[in-house]
Amino acid sequence: MVDHAVVITAAQEADDPNSAAARPTTELQRIVAEEWELVLDRRCIGPGDDFFALGGDSMAVLTVAGRLSRRLGRTVRSTMMFECSTVRSLAERLGATEQAPRAALHRRPARRHCVARSSAFGV
């Protein structure tokens, strides 16, 4: 016998974006959720799920951070996972850092002209 109240509640939770049962809605959320599922050996991780509530620990944090770094082609610091422990919050942080201006990363530092002191060269 099917409990229709349970089925309706589950469907409503899946439609509620604040529910852990909701599906990832952005590409970054999908990537984060996929990596968590692999490392934590879980299925159907949603945007509101908390990494540590799902059984994540510091070793799993290091593993996920490394996997995300390789997959995204940029550094994902483990501290980010402690600060942003849900799929949604981590994906938002990763998206924000991706959108940050990169001009400073490509700018060359100003060259300093070194003037050698004659005593340093025995002159």
XYZ file of C-alpha atoms in Angstrom:
123
model
C 0.000 0.000 0.000
C 1.323 3.449 -0.946
C 1.299 6.216 1.629
C 0.204 9.136 -0.563
C 1.063 11.699 2.125
C 4.714 10.585 1.995
C 4.784 10.699 -1.804
C 3.245 14.197 -1.866
C 5.632 15.471 0.820
C 8.657 14.079 -1.058
C 7.500 15.706 -4.295
C 6.967 19.044 -2.556
C 10.441 18.879 -0.986
C 12.000 18.128 -4.371
C 10.310 21.251 -5.785
C 11.355 23.455 -2.843
C 14.755 25.028 -3.702
C 15.571 25.324 0.017
C 15.018 21.624 0.603
C 17.966 19.250 0.700
C 15.914 16.939 -1.554
C 15.935 19.493 -4.389
C 18.111 18.745 -7.409
C 21.148 20.905 -8.270
C 20.077 23.694 -10.625
C 23.375 25.107 -11.880
C 26.352 23.459 -13.547
C 28.589 24.222 -10.553
C 26.017 22.730 -8.166
C 25.893 19.597 -10.316
C 29.694 19.294 -10.332
C 29.963 19.801 -6.562
C 27.153 17.310 -5.899
C 28.724 14.705 -8.220
C 32.089 14.955 -6.460
C 30.469 14.727 -3.019
C 28.473 11.675 -4.150
C 31.655 9.929 -5.314
C 33.727 10.722 -2.234
C 30.958 10.179 0.344
C 29.494 7.175 -1.511
C 26.027 8.764 -1.450
C 23.363 9.304 -4.074
C 20.975 12.155 -4.820
C 22.807 14.910 -2.957
C 20.899 18.184 -3.240
C 21.830 21.871 -2.995
C 20.819 22.127 0.661
C 22.698 19.049 1.838
C 25.494 19.673 4.337
C 28.808 17.930 3.667
C 29.496 17.168 7.320
C 25.946 16.041 8.106
C 26.343 13.521 5.265
C 29.405 12.036 6.985
C 32.158 14.182 5.501
C 35.312 14.662 7.547
C 38.620 16.482 7.137
C 40.127 13.736 4.959
C 37.078 13.791 2.693
C 37.385 17.599 2.501
C 40.954 17.260 1.198
C 39.875 14.641 -1.330
C 36.931 16.702 -2.627
C 38.985 19.906 -2.780
C 41.632 18.122 -4.862
C 39.062 16.527 -7.176
C 37.237 19.845 -7.668
C 40.542 21.619 -8.337
C 41.416 19.146 -11.076
C 37.922 19.121 -12.550
C 37.529 22.914 -12.585
C 41.125 23.637 -13.553
C 41.727 25.974 -10.632
C 42.568 25.809 -6.972
C 39.737 24.949 -4.608
C 41.019 25.459 -1.086
C 39.916 23.054 1.623
C 39.054 26.014 3.862
C 36.304 26.884 1.383
C 34.572 23.620 2.205
C 34.613 24.359 5.916
C 33.180 27.835 5.285
C 30.632 26.656 2.695
C 29.394 23.260 3.796
C 26.345 22.950 1.518
C 26.378 22.240 -2.207
C 24.614 25.558 -2.851
C 26.950 27.706 -0.748
C 30.113 26.084 -2.129
C 28.886 26.410 -5.721
C 28.013 30.074 -5.105
C 31.486 30.716 -3.647
C 33.146 28.942 -6.569
C 31.007 30.947 -8.990
C 31.899 34.197 -7.257
C 35.627 33.462 -7.400
C 35.264 32.462 -11.053
C 33.627 35.801 -11.858
C 36.232 37.821 -9.944
C 38.371 40.069 -12.118
C 41.453 38.245 -13.265
C 43.299 41.292 -14.592
C 45.450 41.394 -11.482
C 46.553 37.810 -12.088
C 47.805 38.650 -15.552
C 49.402 41.985 -14.718
C 53.172 41.952 -14.614
C 54.786 43.406 -11.534
C 56.583 46.684 -12.105
C 60.249 46.196 -12.907
C 62.665 47.615 -10.481
C 65.968 48.765 -11.737
C 68.695 47.424 -9.568
C 71.695 49.574 -9.136
C 74.704 47.575 -8.126
C 76.820 49.045 -5.419
C 80.418 49.187 -6.329
C 81.499 47.672 -2.984
C 79.405 44.585 -3.637
C 81.430 43.803 -6.752
C 84.762 44.819 -5.382
C 84.950 47.810 -7.703
